[in-house]
Amino acid sequence: MDNIVRFFSKKRSWSNYKDGILDYYLEPYLVKVSKLQRPILIVDCFAGPGKFGDGSLGSPLIISNRLAEISKRNIQVHGYFIESNNILYEQLEKNTSVLNIKKTVRNGCFRNYIDEIAYLAKTHTVFVYLDPIKPSDLLFDDLKAVYDNLRSGQSVETLINLMSRNFLRGIWGNIKKFALNKTILNNHPLVIDFNNIAGGPYWQHIVTDHTITQKDQIDLFAKEYTELLHRWFNWTIHYPVREKYSYQFPKYHLVFGSRSPDAV
């Protein structure tokens, strides 16, 4: 059993908190967008098995329950769940087989299905949930084709689990490989990878400023990442999630983007 599969044996406190925020938001969101009189699509790009080994619900079933609830108002809904791990995908298929809503369950990398999701965004309101296992699983521009629908007046929102701490830890642990006298070598493959994850080189001024503590570097990175989403979204926010409230460093940041001020 690999580490990814093992992770879903039991739901951790931070996952409960994260999924609680998702569940809490979906209720008013679905009521609001149902007034647009368009089908509602919710996409979970890193769906996991749908249910943890201890019986706790994962994001696909949390999403499905909310979609089933709003569908009672004669609203067309569609749950779209993607999982790349073959073992987890089999569990996801099983755990979603009893759902009484329209659903699509895909196996593979979510990038393989971006064109299909972008096409659906032309006729549906879309909420995209992105909860990667590691920072490199999600590049900043991966959802560009979906988000670009906002420019033609479509309704798209996103909630991202930004692995801010792990991203910075990857840089701190490797910086001697691509920095010379505090100067970043921009043509280094690792630097290019970090730029693609972050959406630009702005992280470089953060990690090379030794007057900024590691905690503040994490928070500043999350802030600047969130601000970059203004490329598509009028309203963005970020929020740190800690394993315990007393912990100094966040486990990650939740990042949200919407075209509507009502969403924030």
Short mmCIF file of C-alpha atoms in Angstrom, two decimals:
data_model
loop_
_atom_site.label_atom_id
_atom_site.label_comp_id
_atom_site.label_asym_id
_atom_site.label_seq_id
_atom_site.Cartn_x
_atom_site.Cartn_y
_atom_site.Cartn_z
CA MET A 1 0.00 0.00 0.00
CA ASP A 2 1.57 3.33 -1.03
CA ASN A 3 1.57 6.49 1.09
CA ILE A 4 -1.25 8.10 -0.87
CA VAL A 5 -3.58 5.16 -0.28
CA ARG A 6 -2.49 4.93 3.36
CA PHE A 7 -3.34 8.61 3.88
CA PHE A 8 -7.02 7.83 3.35
CA SER A 9 -7.15 5.16 6.05
CA LYS A 10 -8.19 7.77 8.60
CA LYS A 11 -9.39 11.34 8.33
CA ARG A 12 -7.04 13.80 10.01
CA SER A 13 -8.06 16.90 11.93
CA TRP A 14 -6.93 19.28 9.20
CA SER A 15 -8.90 17.33 6.60
CA ASN A 16 -12.01 17.61 8.76
CA TYR A 17 -11.48 21.35 8.99
CA LYS A 18 -10.87 21.74 5.26
CA ASP A 19 -13.87 19.63 4.27
CA GLY A 20 -15.99 21.46 6.84
CA ILE A 21 -15.23 24.76 5.09
CA LEU A 22 -16.06 23.21 1.71
CA ASP A 23 -19.35 21.82 2.99
CA TYR A 24 -20.29 25.05 4.78
CA TYR A 25 -19.71 27.15 1.66
CA LEU A 26 -21.46 24.88 -0.82
CA GLU A 27 -24.88 25.29 0.77
CA PRO A 28 -25.25 29.07 0.18
CA TYR A 29 -23.25 28.86 -3.06
CA LEU A 30 -25.64 26.36 -4.61
CA VAL A 31 -28.69 28.37 -3.55
CA LYS A 32 -27.16 31.48 -5.10
CA VAL A 33 -26.08 30.01 -8.45
CA SER A 34 -29.31 28.03 -8.83
CA LYS A 35 -30.98 31.38 -9.49
CA LEU A 36 -28.95 31.65 -12.71
CA GLN A 37 -31.14 28.85 -14.09
CA ARG A 38 -28.23 26.95 -15.55
CA PRO A 39 -27.00 23.43 -14.80
CA ILE A 40 -24.53 23.32 -11.91
CA LEU A 41 -21.20 21.51 -12.27
CA ILE A 42 -18.85 20.84 -9.37
CA VAL A 43 -15.44 19.41 -10.24
CA ASP A 44 -13.17 17.66 -7.75
CA CYS A 45 -9.78 17.32 -9.45
CA PHE A 46 -8.11 15.25 -6.70
CA ALA A 47 -11.10 13.28 -5.51
CA GLY A 48 -9.52 10.43 -3.59
CA PRO A 49 -11.66 7.39 -2.73
CA GLY A 50 -14.76 9.36 -1.69
CA LYS A 51 -14.71 7.87 1.78
CA PHE A 52 -11.96 7.35 4.36
CA GLY A 53 -11.16 4.00 5.92
CA ASP A 54 -12.76 5.12 9.19
CA GLY A 55 -16.03 5.82 7.38
CA SER A 56 -15.64 9.61 7.23
CA LEU A 57 -16.91 11.22 4.06
CA GLY A 58 -14.41 12.61 1.59
CA SER A 59 -14.94 15.62 -0.65
CA PRO A 60 -16.74 13.75 -3.50
CA LEU A 61 -19.50 12.53 -1.18
CA ILE A 62 -19.71 15.87 0.62
CA ILE A 63 -20.14 17.55 -2.76
CA SER A 64 -22.64 14.94 -3.91
CA ASN A 65 -24.79 15.35 -0.82
CA ARG A 66 -25.03 19.08 -1.41
CA LEU A 67 -25.81 18.58 -5.10
CA ALA A 68 -28.51 16.03 -4.26
CA GLU A 69 -30.07 18.51 -1.85
CA ILE A 70 -30.28 21.36 -4.37
CA SER A 71 -31.46 19.01 -7.12
CA LYS A 72 -34.73 18.57 -5.18
CA ARG A 73 -35.58 22.07 -6.42
CA ASN A 74 -35.58 20.76 -10.00
CA ILE A 75 -32.08 22.12 -10.62
CA GLN A 76 -29.84 20.15 -12.98
CA VAL A 77 -26.62 19.15 -11.23
CA HIS A 78 -23.47 17.29 -12.23
CA GLY A 79 -20.66 15.99 -10.03
CA TYR A 80 -17.35 15.48 -11.85
CA PHE A 81 -14.74 13.52 -9.89
CA ILE A 82 -11.17 12.78 -11.00
CA GLU A 83 -8.63 10.49 -9.32
CA SER A 84 -5.24 9.49 -10.72
CA ASN A 85 -4.37 6.66 -8.32
CA ASN A 86 -5.79 3.39 -9.66
CA ILE A 87 -6.56 1.89 -6.25
CA LEU A 88 -8.29 5.04 -5.04
CA TYR A 89 -10.16 5.34 -8.34
CA GLU A 90 -11.64 1.86 -7.89
CA GLN A 91 -12.80 2.84 -4.41
CA LEU A 92 -14.17 6.13 -5.75
CA GLU A 93 -16.22 4.31 -8.38
CA LYS A 94 -17.64 2.01 -5.72
CA ASN A 95 -18.38 4.78 -3.23
CA THR A 96 -20.11 6.96 -5.83
CA SER A 97 -22.04 4.15 -7.52
CA VAL A 98 -25.10 4.67 -5.31
CA LEU A 99 -25.42 8.40 -5.94
CA ASN A 100 -28.71 9.55 -7.39
CA ILE A 101 -27.26 12.58 -9.19
CA LYS A 102 -25.61 12.91 -12.57
CA LYS A 103 -21.94 12.15 -12.14
CA THR A 104 -18.76 11.61 -14.09
CA VAL A 105 -15.93 9.62 -12.53
CA ARG A 106 -12.59 9.79 -14.33
CA ASN A 107 -9.31 7.94 -13.85
CA GLY A 108 -6.08 9.77 -14.61
CA CYS A 109 -4.50 13.19 -14.26
CA PHE A 110 -7.04 16.03 -14.13
CA ARG A 111 -5.09 17.84 -16.86
CA ASN A 112 -6.37 15.24 -19.32
CA TYR A 113 -9.91 16.50 -18.75
CA ILE A 114 -9.42 20.28 -18.67
CA ASP A 115 -10.73 20.74 -22.22
CA GLU A 116 -13.91 18.86 -21.37
CA ILE A 117 -14.44 20.86 -18.18
CA ALA A 118 -13.77 24.13 -20.02
CA TYR A 119 -16.37 23.13 -22.61
CA LEU A 120 -18.93 22.36 -19.91
CA ALA A 121 -18.21 25.74 -18.32
CA LYS A 122 -19.78 27.41 -21.35
CA THR A 123 -23.20 26.02 -20.42
CA HIS A 124 -22.90 25.34 -16.66
CA THR A 125 -22.04 27.27 -13.55
CA VAL A 126 -18.76 25.73 -12.36
CA PHE A 127 -17.12 25.27 -8.98
CA VAL A 128 -13.64 23.70 -9.09
CA TYR A 129 -12.14 22.12 -5.99
CA LEU A 130 -8.39 21.48 -6.06
CA ASP A 131 -6.84 19.50 -3.22
CA PRO A 132 -3.47 18.16 -4.43
CA ILE A 133 -1.28 15.68 -2.56
CA LYS A 134 1.95 17.62 -3.21
CA PRO A 135 2.73 21.13 -4.55
CA SER A 136 3.94 19.92 -7.96
CA ASP A 137 0.56 18.27 -8.61
CA LEU A 138 -0.95 21.67 -9.42
CA LEU A 139 0.60 24.31 -11.67
CA PHE A 140 -0.78 27.82 -11.48
CA ASP A 141 -2.00 27.89 -15.10
CA ASP A 142 -3.46 24.36 -15.15
CA LEU A 143 -7.05 25.64 -14.98
CA LYS A 144 -6.53 28.60 -17.33
CA ALA A 145 -8.86 27.20 -20.01
CA VAL A 146 -11.62 26.86 -17.40
CA TYR A 147 -11.04 30.21 -15.71
CA ASP A 148 -10.92 32.01 -19.07
CA ASN A 149 -14.67 31.42 -19.35
CA LEU A 150 -15.10 34.23 -16.83
CA ARG A 151 -14.14 36.69 -19.56
CA SER A 152 -17.25 35.74 -21.51
CA GLY A 153 -19.51 36.19 -18.49
CA GLN A 154 -19.70 32.59 -17.29
CA SER A 155 -19.86 31.68 -13.61
CA VAL A 156 -16.68 29.97 -12.34
CA GLU A 157 -15.38 29.72 -8.78
CA THR A 158 -12.42 27.87 -7.33
CA LEU A 159 -11.27 26.62 -3.94
CA ILE A 160 -7.62 25.58 -3.79
CA ASN A 161 -5.70 23.78 -1.11
CA LEU A 162 -2.45 25.71 -1.55
CA MET A 163 0.37 23.67 -0.07
CA SER A 164 2.21 26.82 0.89
CA ARG A 165 4.39 25.35 3.61
CA ASN A 166 5.49 22.33 1.57
CA PHE A 167 6.20 24.55 -1.41
CA LEU A 168 8.54 26.75 0.64
CA ARG A 169 10.12 23.73 2.32
CA GLY A 170 11.00 22.40 -1.11
CA ILE A 171 12.75 25.67 -1.89
CA TRP A 172 14.52 25.95 1.46
CA GLY A 173 15.84 22.40 1.11
CA ASN A 174 17.16 22.90 -2.43
CA ILE A 175 18.12 26.56 -2.62
CA LYS A 176 21.86 25.86 -2.61
CA LYS A 177 21.37 24.03 -5.90
CA PHE A 178 20.06 27.07 -7.76
CA ALA A 179 21.25 30.15 -5.84
CA LEU A 180 24.69 31.69 -6.15
CA ASN A 181 25.59 34.51 -3.74
CA LYS A 182 21.90 35.03 -3.01
CA THR A 183 21.19 35.29 -6.75
CA ILE A 184 18.65 32.86 -8.19
CA LEU A 185 19.72 31.06 -11.38
CA ASN A 186 16.54 31.50 -13.39
CA ASN A 187 17.43 28.95 -16.04
CA HIS A 188 17.83 26.16 -13.48
CA PRO A 189 15.22 23.38 -13.97
CA LEU A 190 14.14 23.55 -10.33
CA VAL A 191 13.57 27.30 -10.57
CA ILE A 192 11.47 26.81 -13.70
CA ASP A 193 9.43 24.16 -11.88
CA PHE A 194 8.88 26.42 -8.85
CA ASN A 195 7.88 29.31 -11.14
CA ASN A 196 5.29 27.12 -12.87
CA ILE A 197 3.78 26.02 -9.56
CA ALA A 198 3.69 29.55 -8.15
CA GLY A 199 2.62 31.32 -11.33
CA GLY A 200 5.77 33.42 -11.56
CA PRO A 201 9.13 34.25 -9.96
CA TYR A 202 7.74 36.40 -7.11
CA TRP A 203 8.67 33.71 -4.56
CA GLN A 204 12.32 34.50 -5.21
CA HIS A 205 12.26 37.88 -3.46
CA ILE A 206 10.52 36.22 -0.51
CA VAL A 207 13.01 33.40 0.08
CA THR A 208 16.11 35.57 -0.46
CA ASP A 209 15.01 38.20 2.07
CA HIS A 210 16.55 36.89 5.28
CA THR A 211 14.78 39.55 7.36
CA ILE A 212 11.53 37.62 6.83
CA THR A 213 10.89 34.68 9.15
CA GLN A 214 9.94 31.32 7.68
CA LYS A 215 6.39 31.68 9.00
CA ASP A 216 6.04 35.09 7.36
CA GLN A 217 7.54 33.77 4.14
CA ILE A 218 4.79 31.14 4.00
CA ASP A 219 2.08 33.73 4.64
CA LEU A 220 3.54 36.18 2.12
CA PHE A 221 3.77 33.50 -0.54
CA ALA A 222 0.09 32.59 0.00
CA LYS A 223 -0.87 36.27 -0.18
CA GLU A 224 0.95 36.89 -3.46
CA TYR A 225 -0.33 33.63 -4.98
CA THR A 226 -3.87 34.68 -4.11
CA GLU A 227 -3.40 38.13 -5.59
CA LEU A 228 -2.25 36.55 -8.87
CA LEU A 229 -5.69 34.94 -9.20
CA HIS A 230 -7.05 38.45 -9.88
CA ARG A 231 -5.99 37.65 -13.42
CA TRP A 232 -9.37 35.92 -13.59
CA PHE A 233 -11.30 36.54 -10.37
CA ASN A 234 -12.53 39.86 -9.06
CA TRP A 235 -12.57 38.60 -5.49
CA THR A 236 -9.95 36.41 -3.84
CA ILE A 237 -9.11 35.45 -0.27
CA HIS A 238 -6.68 33.10 1.47
CA TYR A 239 -6.92 31.50 4.88
CA PRO A 240 -4.31 29.52 6.85
CA VAL A 241 -5.29 26.09 8.18
CA ARG A 242 -3.25 24.67 11.04
CA GLU A 243 -3.12 21.14 12.35
CA LYS A 244 -3.73 22.68 15.78
CA TYR A 245 -4.57 26.29 16.62
CA SER A 246 -1.48 26.52 18.83
CA TYR A 247 0.88 25.59 15.98
CA GLN A 248 2.92 28.44 14.52
CA PHE A 249 3.12 27.14 10.95
CA PRO A 250 0.03 26.47 8.83
CA LYS A 251 -0.52 23.05 7.31
CA TYR A 252 -1.62 24.85 4.14
CA HIS A 253 -3.70 27.80 2.98
CA LEU A 254 -7.15 27.60 1.46
CA VAL A 255 -7.35 29.99 -1.49
CA PHE A 256 -10.66 31.06 -3.00
CA GLY A 257 -11.57 32.94 -6.15
CA SER A 258 -14.91 34.27 -7.40
CA ARG A 259 -16.31 36.96 -9.66
CA SER A 260 -18.99 37.83 -7.07
CA PRO A 261 -18.52 39.92 -3.91
CA ASP A 262 -21.32 37.89 -2.31
CA ALA A 263 -19.00 34.86 -2.28
CA VAL A 264 -16.56 36.47 0.15
#
